Amino acid sequence: MIVVVPANGPALVDLRQVSLTYRVGKEETLALADATLSIAKGEFIAVVGPSGCGKSTLMKLVTGLLPPSSGEVHVRGEKVVRPIKGVGMAFQNPTLMPWRTTRDNILLPLEIVAPHKQQFRRKRAEYAARAERLLASVGLGGFGDKYPWQLSGGMQQRSNLCRALIHEPEIMMLDEPFGALDAFTREELWGIMQLLWLERRFTAVLVTHDLREAVYLADTVYVMSRRPGRVVMTKRIDIPRPRTLETTFEPHFVDIVHALRERIHQEHA
Ligand SMILES: Nc1ncnc2c1ncn2[C@@H]1O[C@H](COP(=O)(O)OP(=O)(O)OP(=O)(O)O)[C@@H](O)[C@H]1O
């Protein structure tokens, strides 16, 4: 068993009393209130909480897609004032392009993101080999020539993870990436996600409604209150890796899931 030393190094992502108010016409919605949290380099965190508590908003703030209304977001020690580089993203819907093969879908970020796009023609063979290695590591070796519509939902989501990782991002933003999958496929993908992270040690931010998923994958789970979202519980997951489906039935794992569930239920009370 590999026991991964928890990431305790300097913060890669630092949110200091971050609030976000959406303004649409005269209507104001305070989506996130005074969020303060630090994510170490190489740490895997999960954010859970009631629907509409500001989880996706938090993701947009970390990546610089939205400026905070107050407070500051720092990434790599620098204040975030524009969309940051070195980020991979995976959402619930894989959004693979149906007219491109799986390989060409995975290569897309390299075609459009600097500095890769300038070298794309010259390095195409090298990049294609990289895509092939990624496909093999998610159990899809040899599927590069297939079109997305020839793949199952789980296979599409695996390809989606490959696309998110092809430019070797330092930070992975995962917004309910397994939410649309059936329970068996979802659990299979937890294992694949963990493997990718153990191999590459990117810093990961996972938003999920699935508490077992959060505990399986994360080093730290943050529970948010209902809107306006505040961090109301921080739970360090001290379970050695690699975690397996067996792990999810162990008493300690089950206890942690119960504690998280209880805290979220208080938000609905
Ligand atoms: N662009 C927007 N304009 C106005 N209000 C918004 C906008 N985006 C989100 N909101 C509101 O901000 C709040 C937080 O939304 P957010 O999508 O961050 O929540 P969430 O926790 O990700 O939700 P869910 O779990 O349902 O996906 C919600 O009340 C939502 O209606």
mmCIF file of C-alpha atoms and ligand atoms in Angstrom:
data_model
loop_
_atom_site.group_PDB
_atom_site.id
_atom_site.type_symbol
_atom_site.label_atom_id
_atom_site.label_comp_id
_atom_site.label_asym_id
_atom_site.label_seq_id
_atom_site.Cartn_x
_atom_site.Cartn_y
_atom_site.Cartn_z
ATOM 1 C CA MET A 1 0.000 0.000 0.000
ATOM 2 C CA ILE A 2 1.275 3.462 -0.872
ATOM 3 C CA VAL A 3 0.853 5.857 2.015
ATOM 4 C CA VAL A 4 0.860 9.321 0.559
ATOM 5 C CA VAL A 5 2.156 11.962 2.907
ATOM 6 C CA PRO A 6 -0.551 14.606 3.177
ATOM 7 C CA ALA A 7 0.285 17.822 1.411
ATOM 8 C CA ASN A 8 1.142 20.354 4.062
ATOM 9 C CA GLY A 9 3.415 22.600 2.068
ATOM 10 C CA PRO A 10 2.920 26.252 1.216
ATOM 11 C CA ALA A 11 -0.512 27.158 -0.105
ATOM 12 C CA LEU A 12 -0.888 27.052 -3.877
ATOM 13 C CA VAL A 13 -4.384 28.519 -3.677
ATOM 14 C CA ASP A 14 -5.352 30.906 -0.919
ATOM 15 C CA LEU A 15 -8.787 32.436 -0.440
ATOM 16 C CA ARG A 16 -8.944 35.209 2.114
ATOM 17 C CA GLN A 17 -12.415 36.278 3.249
ATOM 18 C CA VAL A 18 -13.772 36.041 -0.257
ATOM 19 C CA SER A 19 -17.345 37.139 -0.936
ATOM 20 C CA LEU A 20 -19.205 37.237 -4.218
ATOM 21 C CA THR A 21 -22.435 39.030 -4.969
ATOM 22 C CA TYR A 22 -24.101 38.484 -8.333
ATOM 23 C CA ARG A 23 -25.885 41.548 -9.654
ATOM 24 C CA VAL A 24 -28.562 41.115 -12.313
ATOM 25 C CA GLY A 25 -30.392 44.392 -12.873
ATOM 26 C CA LYS A 26 -31.437 45.556 -9.418
ATOM 27 C CA GLU A 27 -31.362 42.070 -7.989
ATOM 28 C CA GLU A 28 -28.420 41.119 -5.811
ATOM 29 C CA THR A 29 -27.547 37.587 -4.738
ATOM 30 C CA LEU A 30 -24.865 37.046 -2.132
ATOM 31 C CA ALA A 31 -23.596 33.668 -3.320
ATOM 32 C CA LEU A 32 -20.469 33.290 -1.219
ATOM 33 C CA ALA A 33 -19.662 34.951 2.111
ATOM 34 C CA ASP A 34 -16.241 35.273 3.726
ATOM 35 C CA ALA A 35 -14.801 32.072 2.318
ATOM 36 C CA THR A 36 -11.323 31.476 3.721
ATOM 37 C CA LEU A 37 -9.380 28.385 2.772
ATOM 38 C CA SER A 38 -5.925 27.297 1.689
ATOM 39 C CA ILE A 39 -5.084 24.516 -0.716
ATOM 40 C CA ALA A 40 -1.558 23.113 -0.587
ATOM 41 C CA LYS A 41 0.316 22.226 -3.755
ATOM 42 C CA GLY A 42 -0.605 18.665 -4.697
ATOM 43 C CA GLU A 43 -3.558 18.543 -2.304
ATOM 44 C CA PHE A 44 -6.906 17.081 -3.335
ATOM 45 C CA ILE A 45 -9.793 18.971 -1.774
ATOM 46 C CA ALA A 46 -13.528 18.418 -2.090
ATOM 47 C CA VAL A 47 -16.269 20.974 -1.523
ATOM 48 C CA VAL A 48 -19.692 19.722 -0.490
ATOM 49 C CA GLY A 49 -22.838 21.517 0.577
ATOM 50 C CA PRO A 50 -26.489 22.129 -0.188
ATOM 51 C CA SER A 51 -27.592 22.975 -3.704
ATOM 52 C CA GLY A 52 -27.026 26.620 -4.589
ATOM 53 C CA CYS A 53 -24.563 27.269 -1.751
ATOM 54 C CA GLY A 54 -21.949 28.709 -4.074
ATOM 55 C CA LYS A 55 -19.727 25.729 -4.903
ATOM 56 C CA SER A 56 -19.490 26.495 -8.626
ATOM 57 C CA THR A 57 -19.016 30.157 -7.764
ATOM 58 C CA LEU A 58 -16.009 29.179 -5.642
ATOM 59 C CA MET A 59 -14.518 27.344 -8.632
ATOM 60 C CA LYS A 60 -14.934 30.419 -10.837
ATOM 61 C CA LEU A 61 -13.253 32.597 -8.222
ATOM 62 C CA VAL A 62 -10.264 30.268 -7.860
ATOM 63 C CA THR A 63 -9.686 30.170 -11.617
ATOM 64 C CA GLY A 64 -10.150 33.924 -12.012
ATOM 65 C CA LEU A 65 -13.246 33.613 -14.205
ATOM 66 C CA LEU A 66 -15.019 35.898 -11.711
ATOM 67 C CA PRO A 67 -13.464 38.678 -9.607
ATOM 68 C CA PRO A 68 -14.484 38.589 -5.913
ATOM 69 C CA SER A 69 -16.774 41.349 -4.643
ATOM 70 C CA SER A 70 -14.546 41.520 -1.565
ATOM 71 C CA GLY A 71 -11.558 39.613 -0.236
ATOM 72 C CA GLU A 72 -8.670 38.222 -2.262
ATOM 73 C CA VAL A 73 -7.782 35.058 -4.117
ATOM 74 C CA HIS A 74 -4.088 34.207 -4.433
ATOM 75 C CA VAL A 75 -2.663 31.475 -6.633
ATOM 76 C CA ARG A 76 1.069 30.681 -6.572
ATOM 77 C CA GLY A 77 1.474 33.655 -4.255
ATOM 78 C CA GLU A 78 -0.020 36.121 -6.731
ATOM 79 C CA LYS A 79 -3.326 37.908 -6.494
ATOM 80 C CA VAL A 80 -5.750 36.583 -9.101
ATOM 81 C CA VAL A 81 -7.029 39.387 -11.330
ATOM 82 C CA ARG A 82 -7.663 37.493 -14.578
ATOM 83 C CA PRO A 83 -8.224 33.876 -15.652
ATOM 84 C CA ILE A 84 -5.222 31.890 -14.458
ATOM 85 C CA LYS A 85 -3.072 29.572 -16.565
ATOM 86 C CA GLY A 86 -2.236 25.945 -15.941
ATOM 87 C CA VAL A 87 -5.776 24.821 -15.151
ATOM 88 C CA GLY A 88 -7.603 21.725 -16.379
ATOM 89 C CA MET A 89 -11.357 21.492 -16.022
ATOM 90 C CA ALA A 90 -13.884 18.681 -16.122
ATOM 91 C CA PHE A 91 -17.623 19.141 -15.745
ATOM 92 C CA GLN A 92 -20.623 16.841 -15.518
ATOM 93 C CA ASN A 93 -21.184 17.001 -19.261
ATOM 94 C CA PRO A 94 -18.101 15.824 -21.185
ATOM 95 C CA THR A 95 -18.889 18.114 -24.219
ATOM 96 C CA LEU A 96 -16.662 16.161 -26.578
ATOM 97 C CA MET A 97 -16.987 17.276 -30.199
ATOM 98 C CA PRO A 98 -18.823 14.585 -32.164
ATOM 99 C CA TRP A 99 -16.969 15.258 -35.421
ATOM 100 C CA ARG A 100 -13.543 14.744 -33.858
ATOM 101 C CA THR A 101 -12.077 11.396 -32.906
ATOM 102 C CA THR A 102 -11.437 10.807 -29.218
ATOM 103 C CA ARG A 103 -7.720 11.449 -29.781
ATOM 104 C CA ASP A 104 -8.386 14.736 -31.580
ATOM 105 C CA ASN A 105 -10.765 15.792 -28.803
ATOM 106 C CA ILE A 106 -8.072 15.120 -26.231
ATOM 107 C CA LEU A 107 -5.518 17.073 -28.296
ATOM 108 C CA LEU A 108 -7.792 20.115 -28.590
ATOM 109 C CA PRO A 109 -6.362 22.091 -25.616
ATOM 110 C CA LEU A 110 -2.873 21.750 -27.122
ATOM 111 C CA GLU A 111 -4.179 23.164 -30.401
ATOM 112 C CA ILE A 112 -5.621 26.262 -28.770
ATOM 113 C CA VAL A 113 -3.639 27.009 -25.590
ATOM 114 C CA ALA A 114 -0.276 28.792 -25.550
ATOM 115 C CA PRO A 115 2.557 27.807 -25.600
ATOM 116 C CA HIS A 116 1.455 24.486 -27.134
ATOM 117 C CA LYS A 117 -0.524 25.901 -30.037
ATOM 118 C CA GLN A 118 2.598 27.468 -31.575
ATOM 119 C CA GLN A 119 4.342 24.073 -31.519
ATOM 120 C CA PHE A 120 1.332 21.937 -32.340
ATOM 121 C CA ARG A 121 2.149 21.080 -35.961
ATOM 122 C CA ARG A 122 5.787 20.352 -35.200
ATOM 123 C CA LYS A 123 5.058 18.276 -32.109
ATOM 124 C CA ARG A 124 1.876 16.589 -33.243
ATOM 125 C CA ALA A 125 3.335 13.056 -33.119
ATOM 126 C CA GLU A 126 4.724 13.632 -29.618
ATOM 127 C CA TYR A 127 1.407 15.065 -28.424
ATOM 128 C CA ALA A 128 -0.526 12.170 -29.983
ATOM 129 C CA ALA A 129 1.740 9.741 -28.110
ATOM 130 C CA ARG A 130 0.998 11.673 -24.901
ATOM 131 C CA ALA A 131 -2.751 11.341 -25.595
ATOM 132 C CA GLU A 132 -2.284 7.626 -26.190
ATOM 133 C CA ARG A 133 -0.478 7.203 -22.842
ATOM 134 C CA LEU A 134 -3.268 9.057 -21.076
ATOM 135 C CA LEU A 135 -5.918 6.929 -22.781
ATOM 136 C CA ALA A 136 -4.058 3.797 -21.690
ATOM 137 C CA SER A 137 -3.848 5.035 -18.091
ATOM 138 C CA VAL A 138 -7.648 5.415 -17.941
ATOM 139 C CA GLY A 139 -8.206 1.988 -19.496
ATOM 140 C CA LEU A 140 -8.980 3.262 -22.999
ATOM 141 C CA GLY A 141 -5.813 2.192 -24.801
ATOM 142 C CA GLY A 142 -6.507 1.855 -28.525
ATOM 143 C CA PHE A 143 -9.745 3.861 -28.425
ATOM 144 C CA GLY A 144 -8.216 7.053 -29.833
ATOM 145 C CA ASP A 145 -9.689 6.520 -33.315
ATOM 146 C CA LYS A 146 -13.242 6.112 -32.043
ATOM 147 C CA TYR A 147 -15.684 8.997 -32.143
ATOM 148 C CA PRO A 148 -17.265 10.092 -28.835
ATOM 149 C CA TRP A 149 -20.653 8.761 -29.921
ATOM 150 C CA GLN A 150 -19.095 5.312 -30.201
ATOM 151 C CA LEU A 151 -18.189 5.422 -26.485
ATOM 152 C CA SER A 152 -20.323 4.785 -23.387
ATOM 153 C CA GLY A 153 -21.005 7.638 -20.937
ATOM 154 C CA GLY A 154 -18.251 6.399 -18.612
ATOM 155 C CA MET A 155 -15.763 6.120 -21.479
ATOM 156 C CA GLN A 156 -16.639 9.646 -22.608
ATOM 157 C CA GLN A 157 -15.996 10.960 -19.114
ATOM 158 C CA ARG A 158 -12.641 9.147 -19.003
ATOM 159 C CA SER A 159 -11.750 10.779 -22.343
ATOM 160 C CA ASN A 160 -12.875 14.082 -20.874
ATOM 161 C CA LEU A 161 -10.429 13.628 -17.981
ATOM 162 C CA CYS A 162 -7.668 12.923 -20.529
ATOM 163 C CA ARG A 163 -8.531 16.148 -22.351
ATOM 164 C CA ALA A 164 -8.423 18.079 -19.069
ATOM 165 C CA LEU A 165 -4.964 16.650 -18.296
ATOM 166 C CA ILE A 166 -3.285 16.697 -21.714
ATOM 167 C CA HIS A 167 -1.551 20.053 -21.153
ATOM 168 C CA GLU A 168 -0.303 18.784 -17.743
ATOM 169 C CA PRO A 169 -2.081 21.407 -15.653
ATOM 170 C CA GLU A 170 -0.966 22.171 -12.130
ATOM 171 C CA ILE A 171 -4.575 22.614 -10.971
ATOM 172 C CA MET A 172 -7.592 20.459 -11.821
ATOM 173 C CA MET A 173 -11.088 21.854 -11.304
ATOM 174 C CA LEU A 174 -13.656 19.069 -11.156
ATOM 175 C CA ASP A 175 -17.268 20.276 -11.032
ATOM 176 C CA GLU A 176 -19.386 17.165 -10.405
ATOM 177 C CA PRO A 177 -17.551 15.271 -13.156
ATOM 178 C CA PHE A 178 -19.178 11.942 -12.283
ATOM 179 C CA GLY A 179 -22.646 13.289 -11.462
ATOM 180 C CA ALA A 180 -24.322 12.049 -14.643
ATOM 181 C CA LEU A 181 -22.961 8.494 -14.452
ATOM 182 C CA ASP A 182 -24.597 5.387 -13.003
ATOM 183 C CA ALA A 183 -23.402 4.327 -9.548
ATOM 184 C CA PHE A 184 -21.137 1.503 -10.747
ATOM 185 C CA THR A 185 -19.407 3.570 -13.414
ATOM 186 C CA ARG A 186 -19.032 6.449 -10.987
ATOM 187 C CA GLU A 187 -17.268 4.263 -8.435
ATOM 188 C CA GLU A 188 -15.013 2.891 -11.161
ATOM 189 C CA LEU A 189 -14.039 6.422 -12.104
ATOM 190 C CA TRP A 190 -13.158 7.297 -8.501
ATOM 191 C CA GLY A 191 -10.416 4.678 -8.790
ATOM 192 C CA ILE A 192 -9.234 6.100 -12.109
ATOM 193 C CA MET A 193 -9.277 9.648 -10.779
ATOM 194 C CA GLN A 194 -7.251 8.603 -7.738
ATOM 195 C CA LEU A 195 -4.725 6.809 -9.944
ATOM 196 C CA LEU A 196 -4.293 9.850 -12.200
ATOM 197 C CA TRP A 197 -3.764 12.040 -9.148
ATOM 198 C CA LEU A 198 -1.287 9.644 -7.522
ATOM 199 C CA GLU A 199 0.710 9.546 -10.775
ATOM 200 C CA ARG A 200 0.630 13.258 -11.476
ATOM 201 C CA ARG A 201 -0.045 14.961 -8.133
ATOM 202 C CA PHE A 202 -1.881 17.936 -9.573
ATOM 203 C CA THR A 203 -3.772 20.097 -7.106
ATOM 204 C CA ALA A 204 -7.442 19.171 -7.336
ATOM 205 C CA VAL A 205 -10.651 20.956 -6.371
ATOM 206 C CA LEU A 206 -13.669 18.665 -6.595
ATOM 207 C CA VAL A 207 -17.243 19.902 -6.233
ATOM 208 C CA THR A 208 -19.636 17.069 -5.542
ATOM 209 C CA HIS A 209 -22.955 16.177 -3.947
ATOM 210 C CA ASP A 210 -21.701 12.678 -3.238
ATOM 211 C CA LEU A 211 -20.164 12.486 0.247
ATOM 212 C CA ARG A 212 -18.654 9.023 -0.335
ATOM 213 C CA GLU A 213 -16.987 10.373 -3.459
ATOM 214 C CA ALA A 214 -15.597 13.329 -1.498
ATOM 215 C CA VAL A 215 -14.180 11.094 1.266
ATOM 216 C CA TYR A 216 -12.798 8.543 -1.222
ATOM 217 C CA LEU A 217 -10.905 11.147 -3.233
ATOM 218 C CA ALA A 218 -10.003 14.060 -0.995
ATOM 219 C CA ASP A 219 -7.300 14.928 1.530
ATOM 220 C CA THR A 220 -9.592 17.593 2.930
ATOM 221 C CA VAL A 221 -13.353 18.028 2.636
ATOM 222 C CA TYR A 222 -14.918 21.464 3.117
ATOM 223 C CA VAL A 223 -18.611 21.635 4.025
ATOM 224 C CA MET A 224 -20.388 24.801 2.995
ATOM 225 C CA SER A 225 -23.480 26.282 4.556
ATOM 226 C CA ARG A 226 -26.569 27.018 2.535
ATOM 227 C CA ARG A 227 -26.517 30.276 0.599
ATOM 228 C CA PRO A 228 -24.707 32.534 1.199
ATOM 229 C CA GLY A 229 -22.072 29.823 1.310
ATOM 230 C CA ARG A 230 -19.592 29.859 4.195
ATOM 231 C CA VAL A 231 -17.158 27.136 5.115
ATOM 232 C CA VAL A 232 -18.761 25.564 8.198
ATOM 233 C CA MET A 233 -16.653 22.417 8.552
ATOM 234 C CA THR A 234 -13.174 21.352 7.474
ATOM 235 C CA LYS A 235 -12.551 17.631 7.625
ATOM 236 C CA ARG A 236 -9.100 16.171 7.091
ATOM 237 C CA ILE A 237 -9.388 12.666 5.620
ATOM 238 C CA ASP A 238 -6.689 10.605 7.315
ATOM 239 C CA ILE A 239 -7.287 7.416 5.328
ATOM 240 C CA PRO A 240 -4.207 5.948 3.588
ATOM 241 C CA ARG A 241 -4.075 5.645 -0.193
ATOM 242 C CA PRO A 242 -4.754 4.078 -2.507
ATOM 243 C CA ARG A 243 -8.309 3.880 -1.247
ATOM 244 C CA THR A 244 -10.483 1.155 -2.708
ATOM 245 C CA LEU A 245 -14.179 0.361 -2.758
ATOM 246 C CA GLU A 246 -13.481 -1.913 0.216
ATOM 247 C CA THR A 247 -12.267 1.165 2.089
ATOM 248 C CA THR A 248 -15.697 2.737 1.688
ATOM 249 C CA PHE A 249 -17.227 0.005 3.887
ATOM 250 C CA GLU A 250 -14.706 0.371 6.715
ATOM 251 C CA PRO A 251 -16.112 1.857 9.945
ATOM 252 C CA HIS A 252 -13.770 4.864 9.949
ATOM 253 C CA PHE A 253 -14.780 5.791 6.387
ATOM 254 C CA VAL A 254 -18.464 5.366 7.204
ATOM 255 C CA ASP A 255 -18.085 7.482 10.369
ATOM 256 C CA ILE A 256 -16.565 10.347 8.399
ATOM 257 C CA VAL A 257 -19.371 10.217 5.822
ATOM 258 C CA HIS A 258 -21.937 10.287 8.658
ATOM 259 C CA ALA A 259 -20.275 13.263 10.324
ATOM 260 C CA LEU A 260 -20.320 15.194 7.030
ATOM 261 C CA ARG A 261 -23.929 14.232 6.329
ATOM 262 C CA GLU A 262 -24.984 15.346 9.786
ATOM 263 C CA ARG A 263 -23.350 18.726 9.339
ATOM 264 C CA ILE A 264 -25.059 19.245 5.976
ATOM 265 C CA HIS A 265 -28.429 18.206 7.437
ATOM 266 C CA GLN A 266 -28.090 20.979 10.001
ATOM 267 C CA GLU A 267 -28.104 23.363 7.041
ATOM 268 C CA HIS A 268 -31.488 22.059 5.956
ATOM 269 C CA ALA A 269 -32.977 22.232 9.459
HETATM 270 N N1 LIG B 1 -24.509 34.256 -13.146
HETATM 271 C C1 LIG B 1 -25.305 34.321 -12.080
HETATM 272 N N2 LIG B 1 -26.126 35.399 -11.904
HETATM 273 C C2 LIG B 1 -26.917 35.499 -10.826
HETATM 274 N N3 LIG B 1 -26.990 34.599 -9.833
HETATM 275 C C3 LIG B 1 -26.202 33.506 -9.944
HETATM 276 C C4 LIG B 1 -25.333 33.312 -11.076
HETATM 277 N N4 LIG B 1 -24.677 32.145 -10.917
HETATM 278 C C5 LIG B 1 -25.112 31.625 -9.748
HETATM 279 N N5 LIG B 1 -26.022 32.439 -9.168
HETATM 280 C C6 LIG B 1 -26.689 32.211 -7.877
HETATM 281 O O1 LIG B 1 -25.689 32.121 -6.869
HETATM 282 C C7 LIG B 1 -25.977 31.076 -5.959
HETATM 283 C C8 LIG B 1 -24.833 30.066 -5.944
HETATM 284 O O2 LIG B 1 -24.757 29.422 -7.212
HETATM 285 P P1 LIG B 1 -23.697 28.249 -7.528
HETATM 286 O O3 LIG B 1 -23.951 27.812 -8.929
HETATM 287 O O4 LIG B 1 -22.333 28.714 -7.185
HETATM 288 O O5 LIG B 1 -24.173 27.145 -6.483
HETATM 289 P P2 LIG B 1 -23.797 25.585 -6.387
HETATM 290 O O6 LIG B 1 -23.518 25.320 -4.949
HETATM 291 O O7 LIG B 1 -22.738 25.247 -7.362
HETATM 292 O O8 LIG B 1 -25.180 24.928 -6.815
HETATM 293 P P3 LIG B 1 -25.527 23.405 -7.236
HETATM 294 O O9 LIG B 1 -25.064 22.542 -6.105
HETATM 295 O O10 LIG B 1 -27.019 23.413 -7.361
HETATM 296 O O11 LIG B 1 -24.815 23.154 -8.537
HETATM 297 C C9 LIG B 1 -27.319 30.480 -6.407
HETATM 298 O O12 LIG B 1 -28.329 31.073 -5.641
HETATM 299 C C10 LIG B 1 -27.437 30.905 -7.856
HETATM 300 O O13 LIG B 1 -28.783 31.081 -8.216
#
